[in-house]
XYZ file of N, CA and C in Angstrom:
438
model
N 0.848 -1.170 0.000
C 0.000 0.000 0.000
C 0.904 1.247 0.000
N 0.637 2.157 -0.899
C 1.457 3.364 -1.004
C 1.123 4.341 0.123
N 1.974 5.316 0.283
C 1.759 6.300 1.349
C 0.485 7.106 1.110
N 0.168 7.400 -0.148
C -1.057 8.141 -0.454
C -2.295 7.350 -0.053
N -2.255 6.038 -0.318
C -3.384 5.194 0.055
C -3.522 5.102 1.576
N -2.383 4.997 2.270
C -2.414 4.937 3.727
C -2.950 6.242 4.313
N -2.516 7.369 3.738
C -3.031 8.661 4.198
C -4.529 8.756 3.991
N -4.995 8.302 2.835
C -6.424 8.366 2.522
C -7.246 7.505 3.490
N -6.761 6.306 3.781
C -7.465 5.418 4.714
C -7.499 6.031 6.113
N -6.344 6.586 6.537
C -6.283 7.197 7.866
C -7.214 8.413 7.952
N -7.241 9.218 6.914
C -8.097 10.404 6.901
C -9.572 10.001 6.944
N -9.935 8.955 6.220
C -11.323 8.492 6.212
C -11.731 7.994 7.604
N -10.845 7.236 8.251
C -11.142 6.765 9.606
C -11.229 7.929 10.588
N -10.342 8.931 10.409
C -10.361 10.102 11.274
C -11.681 10.859 11.138
N -12.165 11.003 9.920
C -13.449 11.681 9.708
C -14.589 10.934 10.395
N -14.579 9.598 10.303
C -15.614 8.794 10.968
C -15.585 9.021 12.481
N -14.385 9.007 13.067
C -14.242 9.192 14.510
C -14.671 10.600 14.915
N -14.290 11.600 14.116
C -14.630 12.985 14.421
C -16.137 13.199 14.382
N -16.784 12.676 13.374
C -18.243 12.803 13.284
C -18.907 12.095 14.464
N -18.398 10.940 14.837
C -18.914 10.233 16.001
C -18.764 11.052 17.282
N -17.625 11.747 17.418
C -17.409 12.603 18.589
C -18.365 13.786 18.604
N -18.606 14.374 17.440
C -19.557 15.484 17.358
C -20.950 15.034 17.773
N -21.375 13.908 17.266
C -22.713 13.393 17.589
C -22.820 13.062 19.073
N -21.756 12.503 19.633
C -21.750 12.203 21.067
C -21.851 13.484 21.895
N -21.125 14.544 21.479
C -21.224 15.836 22.171
C -22.639 16.384 22.093
N -23.286 16.245 20.954
C -24.659 16.734 20.805
C -25.611 15.967 21.711
N -25.385 14.682 21.839
C -26.247 13.895 22.726
C -26.054 14.301 24.174
N -24.805 14.535 24.579
C -24.535 14.960 25.958
C -25.193 16.300 26.256
N -25.164 17.210 25.281
C -25.727 18.543 25.483
C -27.213 18.617 25.147
N -27.791 17.500 24.753
C -29.212 17.395 24.393
C -29.580 18.326 23.246
N -28.770 18.276 22.198
C -29.058 19.041 20.976
C -29.622 18.042 19.976
N -30.905 17.851 19.994
C -31.500 16.891 19.062
C -32.940 17.205 18.760
N -33.213 18.435 18.465
C -34.594 18.859 18.229
C -35.311 17.909 17.274
N -34.779 17.756 16.085
C -35.382 16.836 15.118
C -34.405 15.764 14.686
N -33.154 15.877 15.074
C -32.128 14.944 14.616
C -31.557 15.321 13.266
N -32.037 16.427 12.705
C -31.578 16.830 11.373
C -30.112 17.247 11.378
N -29.658 17.897 12.442
C -28.254 18.305 12.509
C -27.344 17.092 12.576
N -27.711 16.120 13.358
C -26.900 14.900 13.461
C -26.865 14.147 12.135
N -27.953 14.192 11.408
C -28.020 13.485 10.131
C -27.389 14.275 8.987
N -27.037 15.537 9.226
C -26.556 16.374 8.130
C -25.057 16.251 7.862
N -24.325 15.498 8.663
C -22.877 15.391 8.473
C -22.556 14.649 7.179
N -21.652 15.251 6.413
C -21.155 14.628 5.188
C -19.650 14.760 5.185
N -18.969 13.730 4.738
C -17.511 13.742 4.715
C -17.014 13.343 3.340
N -15.799 13.819 3.032
C -15.203 13.475 1.755
C -13.691 13.645 1.876
N -12.958 12.676 1.338
C -11.511 12.749 1.275
C -11.150 12.980 -0.181
N -10.417 14.065 -0.434
C -10.098 14.458 -1.800
C -8.585 14.440 -1.967
N -8.101 13.760 -2.974
C -6.676 13.795 -3.308
C -6.434 14.846 -4.364
N -5.579 15.826 -4.060
C -5.310 16.911 -4.998
C -4.248 16.489 -6.006
N -4.106 17.272 -7.064
C -3.174 16.947 -8.143
C -1.717 17.011 -7.684
N -1.397 17.898 -6.759
C -0.018 18.036 -6.310
C 0.334 17.063 -5.186
N -0.513 16.115 -4.898
C -0.230 15.092 -3.900
C -0.679 15.449 -2.492
N -1.231 16.605 -2.308
C -1.722 17.005 -0.980
C -3.126 16.449 -0.770
N -3.360 16.000 0.426
C -4.642 15.408 0.770
C -5.564 16.494 1.324
N -6.822 16.493 0.905
C -7.800 17.459 1.401
C -8.983 16.707 1.992
N -9.440 17.180 3.146
C -10.596 16.591 3.805
C -11.720 17.609 3.798
N -12.927 17.131 3.583
C -14.081 18.017 3.594
C -15.116 17.449 4.545
N -15.499 18.271 5.527
C -16.502 17.895 6.511
C -17.564 18.984 6.496
N -18.805 18.620 6.226
C -19.871 19.623 6.163
C -21.051 19.171 7.029
N -21.797 20.179 7.479
C -22.986 19.942 8.292
C -23.902 21.135 8.143
N -25.087 21.040 8.682
C -26.087 22.104 8.557
C -25.581 23.381 9.220
N -25.837 24.507 8.602
C -25.338 25.803 9.069
C -25.834 26.152 10.465
N -27.057 25.784 10.786
C -27.582 26.182 12.083
C -26.851 25.488 13.234
N -26.030 24.501 12.947
C -25.197 23.886 13.976
C -24.214 24.878 14.572
N -23.704 25.790 13.757
C -22.815 26.848 14.247
C -23.567 27.776 15.196
N -24.825 28.095 14.863
C -25.618 28.994 15.694
C -25.893 28.375 17.059
N -26.131 27.085 17.085
C -26.341 26.384 18.349
C -25.052 26.433 19.170
N -23.913 26.223 18.517
C -22.619 26.257 19.196
C -22.340 27.635 19.793
N -22.714 28.693 19.089
C -22.456 30.061 19.557
C -23.560 30.583 20.478
N -24.727 29.959 20.473
C -25.829 30.412 21.321
C -26.567 31.599 20.748
N -26.651 31.687 19.443
C -27.343 32.804 18.794
C -28.379 32.261 17.815
N -29.258 33.149 17.343
C -30.135 32.811 16.241
C -31.507 32.303 16.590
N -31.848 32.137 17.843
C -33.165 31.619 18.182
C -34.103 32.763 18.553
N -35.342 32.674 18.166
C -36.322 33.574 18.704
C -36.957 34.547 17.748
N -36.380 34.785 16.592
C -36.993 35.750 15.667
C -36.974 35.197 14.257
N -38.038 35.418 13.570
C -38.099 35.034 12.176
C -37.434 36.089 11.299
N -37.280 35.781 10.045
C -36.679 36.743 9.123
C -37.594 37.931 8.921
N -37.019 39.090 8.911
C -37.776 40.287 8.637
C -38.527 40.876 9.815
N -38.479 40.251 10.986
C -39.167 40.783 12.152
C -38.299 41.885 12.753
N -38.891 43.053 12.948
C -38.156 44.200 13.489
C -38.836 44.702 14.751
N -38.100 45.537 15.473
C -38.651 46.117 16.691
C -39.887 46.943 16.341
N -40.949 46.746 17.073
C -42.200 47.444 16.802
C -43.201 46.577 16.057
N -42.772 45.527 15.404
C -43.691 44.611 14.730
C -44.431 43.775 15.764
N -45.558 43.210 15.346
C -46.345 42.366 16.235
C -45.545 41.147 16.681
N -44.824 40.531 15.764
C -44.038 39.341 16.092
C -42.941 39.617 17.100
N -42.381 40.802 17.048
C -41.314 41.181 17.970
C -41.839 41.270 19.403
N -42.931 41.942 19.578
C -43.490 42.120 20.918
C -43.993 40.807 21.503
N -44.426 39.915 20.662
C -44.918 38.625 21.129
C -43.768 37.765 21.673
N -42.573 37.908 21.088
C -41.446 37.039 21.431
C -40.515 37.678 22.460
N -40.367 38.996 22.410
C -39.375 39.682 23.239
C -39.999 40.739 24.137
N -39.297 41.071 25.226
C -39.765 42.134 26.116
C -39.290 43.489 25.598
N -39.534 44.562 26.355
C -39.188 45.896 25.860
C -37.682 46.155 25.816
N -36.869 45.321 26.472
C -35.415 45.456 26.402
C -34.806 44.586 25.299
N -35.639 43.874 24.567
C -35.155 43.040 23.469
C -34.768 41.635 23.865
N -35.019 41.238 25.106
C -34.657 39.904 25.566
C -35.790 38.926 25.295
N -35.421 37.673 25.037
C -36.428 36.641 24.819
C -37.270 36.443 26.074
N -38.570 36.293 25.899
C -39.463 36.096 27.038
C -39.398 34.661 27.553
N -39.386 33.704 26.635
C -39.529 32.320 27.078
C -38.235 31.701 27.595
N -37.096 31.923 26.959
C -35.843 31.371 27.451
C -34.674 32.166 26.894
N -33.640 32.173 27.642
C -32.440 32.888 27.214
C -31.622 32.001 26.280
N -30.926 32.643 25.394
C -30.023 31.901 24.515
C -28.842 31.428 25.337
N -28.405 30.220 25.064
C -27.269 29.664 25.772
C -26.434 28.864 24.790
N -25.159 29.159 24.763
C -24.263 28.444 23.861
C -24.113 27.001 24.321
N -24.211 26.087 23.371
C -23.976 24.671 23.639
C -22.769 24.270 22.796
N -21.620 24.289 23.418
C -20.331 24.125 22.730
C -20.083 22.672 22.332
N -20.597 22.269 21.209
C -20.408 20.919 20.712
C -19.278 20.849 19.691
N -18.815 21.983 19.155
C -17.926 21.983 17.999
C -16.489 22.421 18.300
N -16.302 23.554 18.936
C -15.012 24.232 19.022
C -13.880 23.401 19.610
N -14.038 22.946 20.844
C -12.973 22.188 21.494
C -12.724 20.862 20.791
N -13.792 20.246 20.343
C -13.658 18.926 19.705
C -12.903 19.010 18.390
N -13.179 20.023 17.567
C -12.472 20.128 16.284
C -11.013 20.475 16.523
N -10.705 21.272 17.543
C -9.310 21.588 17.856
C -8.562 20.333 18.285
N -9.176 19.542 19.150
C -8.549 18.294 19.597
C -8.368 17.325 18.441
N -9.414 17.149 17.643
C -9.353 16.179 16.552
C -8.350 16.599 15.471
N -8.228 17.893 15.205
C -7.260 18.370 14.217
C -5.834 18.105 14.705
N -5.595 18.366 15.977
C -4.269 18.087 16.549
C -3.981 16.595 16.480
N -4.980 15.797 16.767
C -4.803 14.333 16.730
C -4.504 13.857 15.308
N -5.165 14.433 14.315
C -4.886 14.069 12.927
C -3.447 14.409 12.551
N -2.969 15.574 12.981
C -1.576 15.955 12.708
C -0.612 14.964 13.338
N -0.899 14.524 14.567
C -0.044 13.539 15.232
C -0.052 12.208 14.487
N -1.229 11.770 14.071
C -1.330 10.501 13.345
C -0.578 10.544 12.023
N -0.717 11.649 11.301
C -0.021 11.768 10.018
C 1.495 11.836 10.213
N 1.962 12.542 11.242
C 3.408 12.604 11.476
C 3.936 11.238 11.910
N 3.157 10.488 12.705
C 3.557 9.127 13.067
C 3.650 8.242 11.830
N 2.680 8.365 10.931
C 2.682 7.574 9.699
C 3.923 7.878 8.865
N 4.216 9.156 8.685
C 5.375 9.533 7.880
C 6.682 9.158 8.575
N 6.736 9.267 9.902
C 7.937 8.869 10.648
C 8.195 7.382 10.541
N 7.150 6.575 10.653
C 7.285 5.127 10.524
C 7.767 4.748 9.135
N 7.210 5.393 8.114
C 7.629 5.103 6.746
C 9.069 5.526 6.507
N 9.496 6.635 7.099
C 10.872 7.098 6.954
C 11.845 6.129 7.607
N 11.501 5.677 8.804
C 12.366 4.734 9.511
C 12.471 3.422 8.746
N 11.353 2.935 8.210
C 11.400 1.677 7.453
C 12.190 1.841 6.151
N 12.085 3.016 5.509
C 12.864 3.249 4.285
C 14.354 3.304 4.582
N 14.735 3.934 5.686
C 16.143 3.994 6.077
C 16.633 2.601 6.449
N 15.794 1.850 7.163
C 16.170 0.491 7.559
C 16.378 -0.426 6.365
N 15.573 -0.263 5.328
C 15.717 -1.089 4.130
C 16.953 -0.720 3.321
N 17.353 0.534 3.379
C 18.484 0.973 2.568
C 19.833 0.705 3.233
N 19.837 0.375 4.520
C 21.091 0.062 5.199
C 21.637 -1.270 4.707
N 22.957 -1.430 4.720
C 23.527 -2.711 4.297
C 23.131 -3.809 5.299
N 23.107 -5.027 4.823
C 22.643 -6.134 5.645
C 23.679 -6.581 6.666
N 24.944 -6.256 6.469
C 25.945 -6.668 7.465
C 25.950 -5.690 8.640
N 26.712 -5.995 9.643
C 26.773 -5.188 10.850
C 27.429 -3.843 10.544
N 26.838 -2.798 11.065
C 27.370 -1.456 10.897
C 28.013 -1.049 12.226
N 29.260 -0.602 12.167
C 29.974 -0.212 13.369
C 30.173 1.290 13.365
N 29.821 1.935 14.439
C 29.985 3.380 14.544
C 30.910 3.672 15.714
N 31.994 4.371 15.459
C 32.958 4.741 16.505
C 32.788 6.216 16.825
N 32.620 6.512 18.074
C 32.483 7.899 18.492
C 33.702 8.380 19.218
């Protein structure tokens, strides 16, 4: 198996693990209104022409809003003074029924997983380098005098 194939397999497994971690974080934080966000994850491993590997991970946009704690409570086009505004918010602009609260399912996990991917790739390349050096050494005993 070539190094490109090994990188591709490792990247695909990493994407599976990362998506699993995201879904687990959502379950812990009880982010599952309809399950649409959990079902929206798509992954793709792309090999570029110059030999660089590219990973693509996509999910529904409103997942970012849940992570940041913004975006709930007003429909599009509702402005202060409209009937819909007064029904949902008080005179200071705060939500009547519940406050927005960030549910951090994304930030720390993607930072950890990205660092882990870098470690895995460097281990893969280090192992391949050591094996290439080991194969190129002569088969007889090598003596080094210091």
